[in-house]
Short mmCIF file of C-alpha atoms in Angstrom, two decimals:
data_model
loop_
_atom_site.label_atom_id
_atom_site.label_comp_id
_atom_site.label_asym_id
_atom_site.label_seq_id
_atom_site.Cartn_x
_atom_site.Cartn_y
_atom_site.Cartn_z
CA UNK A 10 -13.67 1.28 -11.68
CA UNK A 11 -12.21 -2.03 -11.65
CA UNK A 12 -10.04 -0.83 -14.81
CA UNK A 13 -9.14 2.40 -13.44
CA UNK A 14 -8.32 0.84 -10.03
CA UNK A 15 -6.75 -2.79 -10.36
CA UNK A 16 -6.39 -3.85 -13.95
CA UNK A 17 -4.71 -1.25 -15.08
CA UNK A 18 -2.08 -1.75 -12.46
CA UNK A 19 -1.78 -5.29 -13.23
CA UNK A 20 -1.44 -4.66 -16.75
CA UNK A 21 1.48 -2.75 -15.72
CA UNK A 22 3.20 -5.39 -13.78
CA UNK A 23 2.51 -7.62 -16.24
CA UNK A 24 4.29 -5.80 -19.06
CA UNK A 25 7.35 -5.12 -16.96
CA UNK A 26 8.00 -8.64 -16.02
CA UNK A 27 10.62 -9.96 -18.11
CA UNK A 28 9.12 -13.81 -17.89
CA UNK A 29 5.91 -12.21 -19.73
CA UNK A 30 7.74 -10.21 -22.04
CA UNK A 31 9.96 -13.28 -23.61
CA UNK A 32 8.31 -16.49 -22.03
CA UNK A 33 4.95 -15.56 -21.94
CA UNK A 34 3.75 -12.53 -23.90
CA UNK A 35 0.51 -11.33 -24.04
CA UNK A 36 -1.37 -10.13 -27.04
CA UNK A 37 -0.52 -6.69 -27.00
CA UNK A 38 -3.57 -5.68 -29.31
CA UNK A 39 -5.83 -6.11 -26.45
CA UNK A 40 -5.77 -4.07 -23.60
CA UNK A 41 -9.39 -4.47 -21.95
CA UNK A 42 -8.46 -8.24 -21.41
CA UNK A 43 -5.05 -9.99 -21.16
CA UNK A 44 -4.81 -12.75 -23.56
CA UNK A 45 -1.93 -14.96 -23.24
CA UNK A 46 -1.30 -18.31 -25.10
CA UNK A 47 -2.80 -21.70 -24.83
CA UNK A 48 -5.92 -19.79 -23.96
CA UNK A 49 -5.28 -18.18 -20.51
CA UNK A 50 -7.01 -14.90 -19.92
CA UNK A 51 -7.00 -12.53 -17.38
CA UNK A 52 -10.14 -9.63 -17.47
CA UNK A 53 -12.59 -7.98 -15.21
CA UNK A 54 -16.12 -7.61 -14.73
CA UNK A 55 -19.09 -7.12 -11.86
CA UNK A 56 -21.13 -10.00 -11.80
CA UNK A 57 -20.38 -13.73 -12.36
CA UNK A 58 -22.49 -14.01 -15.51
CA UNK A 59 -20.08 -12.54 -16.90
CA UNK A 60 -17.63 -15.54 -16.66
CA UNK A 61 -20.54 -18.33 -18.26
CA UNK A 62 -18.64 -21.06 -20.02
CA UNK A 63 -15.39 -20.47 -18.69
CA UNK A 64 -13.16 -22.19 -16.85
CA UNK A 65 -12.30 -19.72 -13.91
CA UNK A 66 -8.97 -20.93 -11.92
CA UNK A 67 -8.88 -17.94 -10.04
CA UNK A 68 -10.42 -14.71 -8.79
CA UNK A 69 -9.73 -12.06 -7.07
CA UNK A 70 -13.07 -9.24 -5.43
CA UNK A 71 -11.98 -6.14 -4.48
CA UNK A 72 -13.14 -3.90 -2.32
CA UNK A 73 -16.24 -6.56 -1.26
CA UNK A 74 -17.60 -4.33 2.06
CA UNK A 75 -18.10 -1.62 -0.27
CA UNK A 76 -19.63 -3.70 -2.98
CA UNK A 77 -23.02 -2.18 -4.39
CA UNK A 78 -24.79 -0.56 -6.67
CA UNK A 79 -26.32 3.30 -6.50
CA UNK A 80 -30.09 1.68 -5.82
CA UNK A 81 -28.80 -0.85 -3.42
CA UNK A 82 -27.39 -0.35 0.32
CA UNK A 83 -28.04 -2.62 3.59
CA UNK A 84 -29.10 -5.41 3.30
CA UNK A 85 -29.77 -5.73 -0.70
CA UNK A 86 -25.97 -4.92 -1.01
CA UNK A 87 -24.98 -7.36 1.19
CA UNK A 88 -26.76 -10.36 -0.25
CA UNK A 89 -25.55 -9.11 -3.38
CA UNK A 90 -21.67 -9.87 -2.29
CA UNK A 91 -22.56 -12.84 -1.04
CA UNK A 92 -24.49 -14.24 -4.18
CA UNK A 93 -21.38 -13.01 -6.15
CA UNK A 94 -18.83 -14.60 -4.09
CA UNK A 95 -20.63 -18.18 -4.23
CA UNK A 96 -21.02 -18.23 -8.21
CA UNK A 97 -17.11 -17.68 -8.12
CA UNK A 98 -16.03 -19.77 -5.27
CA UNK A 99 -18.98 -22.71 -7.07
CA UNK A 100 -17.60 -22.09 -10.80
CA UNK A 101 -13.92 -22.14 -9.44
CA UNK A 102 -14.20 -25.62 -7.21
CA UNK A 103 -16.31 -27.12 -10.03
CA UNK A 104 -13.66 -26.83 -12.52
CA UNK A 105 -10.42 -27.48 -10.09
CA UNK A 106 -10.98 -29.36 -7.36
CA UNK A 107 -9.74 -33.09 -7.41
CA UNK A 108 -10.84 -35.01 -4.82
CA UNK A 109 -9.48 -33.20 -1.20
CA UNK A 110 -7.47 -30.79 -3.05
CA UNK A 111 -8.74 -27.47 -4.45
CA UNK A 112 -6.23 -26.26 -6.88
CA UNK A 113 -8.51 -22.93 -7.48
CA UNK A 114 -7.27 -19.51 -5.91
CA UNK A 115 -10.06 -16.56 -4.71
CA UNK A 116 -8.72 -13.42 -3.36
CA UNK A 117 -10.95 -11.47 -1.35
CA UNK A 118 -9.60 -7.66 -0.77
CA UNK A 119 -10.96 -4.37 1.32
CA UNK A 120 -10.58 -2.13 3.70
CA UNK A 121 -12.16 -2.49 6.86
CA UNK A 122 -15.77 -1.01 7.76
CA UNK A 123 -17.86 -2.91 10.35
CA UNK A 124 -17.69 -5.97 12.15
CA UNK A 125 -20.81 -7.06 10.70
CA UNK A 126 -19.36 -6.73 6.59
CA UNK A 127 -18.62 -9.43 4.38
CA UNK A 128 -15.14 -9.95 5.28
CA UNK A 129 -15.02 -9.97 8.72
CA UNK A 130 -18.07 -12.56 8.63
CA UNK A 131 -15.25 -14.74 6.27
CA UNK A 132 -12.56 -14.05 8.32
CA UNK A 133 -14.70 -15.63 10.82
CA UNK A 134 -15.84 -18.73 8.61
CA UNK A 135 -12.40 -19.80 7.72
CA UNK A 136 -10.65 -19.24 11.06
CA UNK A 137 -10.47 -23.09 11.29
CA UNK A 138 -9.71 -23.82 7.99
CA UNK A 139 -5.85 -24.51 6.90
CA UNK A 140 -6.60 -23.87 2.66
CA UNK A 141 -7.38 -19.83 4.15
CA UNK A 142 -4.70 -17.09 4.81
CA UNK A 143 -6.00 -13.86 6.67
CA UNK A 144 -3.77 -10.95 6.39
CA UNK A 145 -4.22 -7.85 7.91
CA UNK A 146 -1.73 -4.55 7.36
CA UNK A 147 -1.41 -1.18 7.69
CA UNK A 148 0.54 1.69 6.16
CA UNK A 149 2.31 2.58 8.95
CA UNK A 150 3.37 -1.11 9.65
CA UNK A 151 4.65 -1.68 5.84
CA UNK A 152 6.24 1.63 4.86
CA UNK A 153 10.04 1.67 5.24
CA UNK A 154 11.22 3.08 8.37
CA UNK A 155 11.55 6.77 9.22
CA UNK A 156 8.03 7.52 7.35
CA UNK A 157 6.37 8.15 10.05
CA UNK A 158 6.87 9.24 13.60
CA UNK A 159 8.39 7.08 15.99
CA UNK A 160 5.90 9.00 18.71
CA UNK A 161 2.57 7.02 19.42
CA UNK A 162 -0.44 7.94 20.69
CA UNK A 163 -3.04 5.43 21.71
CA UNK A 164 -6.67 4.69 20.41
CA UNK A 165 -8.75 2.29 22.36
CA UNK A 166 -10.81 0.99 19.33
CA UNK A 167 -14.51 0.33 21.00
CA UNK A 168 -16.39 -3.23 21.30
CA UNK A 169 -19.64 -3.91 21.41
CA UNK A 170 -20.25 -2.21 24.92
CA UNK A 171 -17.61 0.46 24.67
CA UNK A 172 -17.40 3.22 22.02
CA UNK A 173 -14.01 4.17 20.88
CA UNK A 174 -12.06 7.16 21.81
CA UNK A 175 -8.31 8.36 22.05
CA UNK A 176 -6.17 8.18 25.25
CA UNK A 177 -4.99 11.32 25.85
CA UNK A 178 -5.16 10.73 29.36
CA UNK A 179 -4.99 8.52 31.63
CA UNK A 180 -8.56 9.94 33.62
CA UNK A 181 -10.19 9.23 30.00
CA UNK A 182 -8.93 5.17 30.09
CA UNK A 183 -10.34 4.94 34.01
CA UNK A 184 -13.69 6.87 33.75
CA UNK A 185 -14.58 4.75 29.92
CA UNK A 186 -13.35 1.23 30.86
CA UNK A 187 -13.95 1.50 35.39
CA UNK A 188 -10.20 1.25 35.73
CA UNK A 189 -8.35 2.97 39.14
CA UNK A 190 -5.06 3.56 37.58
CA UNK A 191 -2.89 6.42 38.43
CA UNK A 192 -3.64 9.63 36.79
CA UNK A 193 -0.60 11.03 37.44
CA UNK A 194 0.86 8.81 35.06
CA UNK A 195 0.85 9.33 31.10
CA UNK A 196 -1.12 7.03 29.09
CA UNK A 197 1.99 5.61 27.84
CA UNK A 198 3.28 4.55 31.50
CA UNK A 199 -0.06 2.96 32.51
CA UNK A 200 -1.08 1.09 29.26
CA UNK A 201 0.40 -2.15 30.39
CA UNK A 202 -1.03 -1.88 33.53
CA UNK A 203 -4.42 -1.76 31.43
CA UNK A 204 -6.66 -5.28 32.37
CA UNK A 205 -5.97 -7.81 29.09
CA UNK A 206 -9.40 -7.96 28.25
CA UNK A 207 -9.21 -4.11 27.18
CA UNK A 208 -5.15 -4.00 26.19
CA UNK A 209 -6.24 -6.40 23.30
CA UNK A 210 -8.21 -3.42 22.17
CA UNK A 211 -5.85 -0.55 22.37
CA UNK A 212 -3.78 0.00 19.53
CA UNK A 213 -0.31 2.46 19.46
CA UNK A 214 -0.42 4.88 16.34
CA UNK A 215 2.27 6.95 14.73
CA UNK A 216 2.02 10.70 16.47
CA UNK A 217 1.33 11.63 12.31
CA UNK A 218 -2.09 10.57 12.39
CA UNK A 219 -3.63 12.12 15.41
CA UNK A 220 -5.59 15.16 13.26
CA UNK A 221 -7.36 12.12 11.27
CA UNK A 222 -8.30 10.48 14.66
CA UNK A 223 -9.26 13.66 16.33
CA UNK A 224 -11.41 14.28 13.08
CA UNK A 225 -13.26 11.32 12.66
CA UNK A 226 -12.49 8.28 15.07
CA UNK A 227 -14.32 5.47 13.35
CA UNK A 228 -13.39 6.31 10.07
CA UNK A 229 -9.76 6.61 11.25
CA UNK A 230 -10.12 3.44 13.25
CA UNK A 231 -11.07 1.77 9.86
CA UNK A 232 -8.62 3.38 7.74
CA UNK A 233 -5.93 3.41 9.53
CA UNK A 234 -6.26 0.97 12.34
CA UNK A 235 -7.42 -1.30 9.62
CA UNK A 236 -10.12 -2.39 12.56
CA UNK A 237 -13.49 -3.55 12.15
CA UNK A 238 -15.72 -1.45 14.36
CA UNK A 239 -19.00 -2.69 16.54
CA UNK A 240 -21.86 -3.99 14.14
CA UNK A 241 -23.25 -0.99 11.99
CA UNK A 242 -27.05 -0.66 12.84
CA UNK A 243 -27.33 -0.37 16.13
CA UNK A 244 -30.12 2.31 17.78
CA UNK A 245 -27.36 2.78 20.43
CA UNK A 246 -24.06 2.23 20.44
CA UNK A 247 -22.32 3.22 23.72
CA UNK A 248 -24.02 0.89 25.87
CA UNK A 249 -22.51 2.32 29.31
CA UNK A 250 -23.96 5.90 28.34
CA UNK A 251 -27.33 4.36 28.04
CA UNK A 252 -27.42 2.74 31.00
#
């Protein structure tokens, strides 16, 4: 996967960089692993045993909420990123860091499931710390302009209390969140009027994506929204329908 997916693209880039075509050339007999001189190599693998004896400088683990094998999910697959992660972030600050400065990189890359996956809980752990960047996109935020619709219709993405739906009216905003806004109104006119508590957690999408939305909200919300939703596992999750 991890040669199908992003190796193989960053072989690509590689080879069409002019710097590491005439500077910095790779040995062009190998393909499964990038070997450029003085010993730098670039290559993939699933498990940090596969890096013994080597000095790692940098990493990068993709797709780590969704890392796992066939026979392991919950829990088991979730220790399993985390005892990955460690060996790489432990073999890279072993080998590079001089005294207060780490000169090791680790790149940690996927899509967004749950508030409770392995990213989130990092995002979380290095909120504080000025060494860690957190960045966040989504397509319709990066394409060029004119992609996508300029119309937006709005998604209130759910918290722990409140499940997610789409505003498509304003009736649907007052009788989810208690509000006593004016239903007269489109969503559109009200939204600011919305208390700041819940306008944190409404987000504006292009008018292109509604079908996916109307489909399958949470996996939309994910996708799309590039949210993390409420903590998987819960017996309930609308908390206001249960009481």
């Amino acid at each position: 996967q991890a040669e199908r997916t992003g190796f193989s693209q960053f072989r690509s880039m590689i080879d069409s960089i002019p710097y590491f075509r005439d500077k910095f050339r790779r040995d062009e007999r190998l393909n499964s692993v990038l070997k450029f001189p003085d010993n730098v190599r670039f290559m993939y693998g699933s498990d940090a045993s596969q890096c013994i004896g080597m000095n790692m400088i940098a990493s990068i683990l993709d797709e780590a909420n969704f890392f796992s094998e066939s026979t392991k999910v919950g829990e088991e697959a979730y220790s399993k990123v985390i005892e990955l992660h460690s060996k790489i972030l432990n073999r890279q600050k072993s080998r590079f860091k001089n005294g207060s400065a780490d000169n090791s990189l680790s790149i940690l890359v996927s899509s967004t499931t749950y508030a409770s996956s392995y990213t989130q809980k990092r995002i979380e752990a290095v909120k504080n710390d000025s060494t860690a960047l957190v960045v966040n996109v989504r397509i319709f935020e990066v394409k060029p302009k004119g992609t996508f619709s300029d119309t937006k219709f709005y998604v209130f993405l759910g918290d722990e209390k409140i499940e997610p739906f789409i505003i498509d009216t304003v009736s649907i905003l007052n009788s989810s969140l208690g509000l006593e806004l004016d239903e007269s109104l489109t969503p559109e006119e009200v939204i600011d009027k919305v208390p700041p508590q819940y306008r944190t957690l409404i987000d504006a999408v292009p008018i292109d994506f509604y079908d996916q939305y109307k489909s399958n909200l949470i996996l939309a919300i994910q996708d799309i929204s590039g949210y993390s939703v409420a903590p998987q596992g819960r017996l309930f999750t609308a908390r206001a329908l249960f009481n």
